[in-house]
Amino acid sequence: MSRSAHPAGPRHADVLTEGHYSGPPADLNALDPKVWAQTVERDEHGVLAVGGIDVKRLAEEFGTPAYFLDEEDFRARARAWRTAFGDDADVFYAGKAFLSRAVVRWLHEEGLNLDVCSGGELATALSAGMPAERIAFHGNNKSPGEIRRAVEAGVGRIVLDSFQEIVRVAHIAQELGTRQRVQIRITVGVEAHTHEFIATAHEDQKFGIPLAGGQAAEAVRRALKLDGLELIGIHSHIGSQIFDMSGFEVAAHRVVGLLKDIRDEHGVELPEIDLGGGLGIAYTSDDDPREPYEIAKSLTEIVTRECEAARLATPRISVEPGRAVVGPTAFTLYEVGTVKQLDGLRTYVSVDGGMSDNIRTALYDAEYSVSLVSRGSDAEPMLCRVVGKHCESGDIVVKDAYLPGDLAPGDLLAVPATGAYCRSMASNYNHVLRPPVVAVRDGEARVIVRRETEEDLLRLDVG
Ligand SMILES: *Cc1c(COP(=O)(O)O)cnc(C)c1O
């Protein structure tokens, strides 16, 4: 990015991140339904509301920063995934995207299953009444204690991620006098078109057992021999924030290839195939996600075709969307604290949160959009960078944003599409208190995860 001396002014495009210059939007007050939760709208004064409650009232009652989650939208998206895949497939919501007891209850009511990847997520799921048989347990290094709790609870499947874990789970299941249903996670060698840190199916990485070199086939051989295990299928998760279905196509082709080899070698047809999650959502208007029914149709066709070619009965498919269910359903509400114009360089707008409530910009260079939501404005667009309050210059919420030129301290800004991987990755950096998650529906707002307090922080500090 260049730092050439330009006249101070709101619209110097030269400071935009290279390749992302698209100019100011025609109307800063417009809300793109792609990035905002379903019930979000503006009133005649330009004040944004969700679930029938306006953000000024929400800010007053719950404070800022805070995440506001559109419960109606969450349920609608969960239901859309469920309906799209029908009764011949299973949808597992990836709990790591955002998990709370209310969410677990909604998922249960809407007929979804749940992925967990730690003892904490398992405890949350069980405590909110998710039936254990509808829980899948993932992770590349589950502890023996976590495995024991999962087997004791009776989870529907454990996804095995290494040779050591095959033996570990088998022993624990045997000790407990049971046979654990398991899948083996393999890496199929696909590079999903996504950020390096969120692409997980190429082989040089910590997840899964490589198909290449026969390691996955060897894992199957070992799992089939162990009395403590019931091998029900093969699992593949190729990455996150994926829009292009071709990665899934290659993955399905290779997984089905392995199922065929297993049939030929062992005479067994494994009944299930899990294609993971990773379906992309719109963070900005430039993103064009697919609808669940299109994804379901496409994945089902791919698997059916591959299985017919391999003369295999089509296995039961499962998918694991996280972001695509919860991501678009929430926005983060911030209050503007300062607006700092650096002549010829850039305008910095500081809000009362930052990398502690949204690490994705710093971690993945993620792009977000942002809007002034406590009022409408006809002021000229001002190009700025929205930053947090943390002691870190990488503490960026939105790298390049157009906001009205009359933006002032006390205004409320909202960043949409923060339902996934924001609260769940939140930290206490600078001893900042993690924001609450407030579910809004039909004119009622309800805290589902409360704001942290200084007491909470000090309770852990026992020195
Ligand atoms: C993270 C993850 C998911 C969900 O990914 P999204 O991008 O949120 O859809 C699904 N399955 C596994 C195994 C994962 O690790």
Short mmCIF file of N, CA, C and O in Angstrom, two decimals, residues 4 45 106 126 186 199 227 233 297 411 444:
data_model
loop_
_atom_site.label_atom_id
_atom_site.label_comp_id
_atom_site.label_asym_id
_atom_site.label_seq_id
_atom_site.Cartn_x
_atom_site.Cartn_y
_atom_site.Cartn_z
N SER A 4 1.75 7.84 -0.28
CA SER A 4 2.11 9.09 -0.94
C SER A 4 1.35 10.25 -0.31
O SER A 4 0.24 10.11 0.18
N HIS A 45 -35.73 7.35 10.62
CA HIS A 45 -34.61 8.20 11.03
C HIS A 45 -33.26 7.53 10.74
O HIS A 45 -32.22 8.03 11.14
N TRP A 106 -31.86 -24.50 20.39
CA TRP A 106 -32.43 -24.18 19.07
C TRP A 106 -32.09 -25.29 18.07
O TRP A 106 -32.94 -25.71 17.29
N LEU A 126 -24.11 -31.19 26.35
CA LEU A 126 -24.84 -32.12 27.20
C LEU A 126 -25.69 -31.37 28.22
O LEU A 126 -26.83 -31.76 28.51
N ILE A 186 -9.69 -38.16 7.03
CA ILE A 186 -8.57 -38.25 6.10
C ILE A 186 -8.33 -36.90 5.44
O ILE A 186 -9.20 -36.04 5.40
N ALA A 199 -7.45 -23.56 5.38
CA ALA A 199 -7.55 -24.65 4.41
C ALA A 199 -6.98 -25.89 5.08
O ALA A 199 -5.87 -25.88 5.59
N ASP A 227 -11.77 -54.41 18.59
CA ASP A 227 -13.12 -54.71 19.09
C ASP A 227 -13.84 -53.49 19.65
O ASP A 227 -15.06 -53.42 19.65
N GLY A 233 -17.60 -44.81 8.96
CA GLY A 233 -17.43 -43.99 7.76
C GLY A 233 -16.12 -43.24 7.71
O GLY A 233 -15.26 -43.34 8.58
N LYS A 297 -27.98 -30.18 -3.11
CA LYS A 297 -28.22 -30.82 -4.40
C LYS A 297 -26.89 -31.22 -5.03
O LYS A 297 -26.69 -32.35 -5.47
N ASP A 411 -21.59 7.97 18.20
CA ASP A 411 -22.34 7.25 17.16
C ASP A 411 -22.17 5.76 17.38
O ASP A 411 -21.12 5.30 17.87
N GLU A 444 -38.39 -8.95 21.58
CA GLU A 444 -37.82 -9.27 22.90
C GLU A 444 -36.34 -9.56 22.78
O GLU A 444 -35.91 -10.27 21.87
#
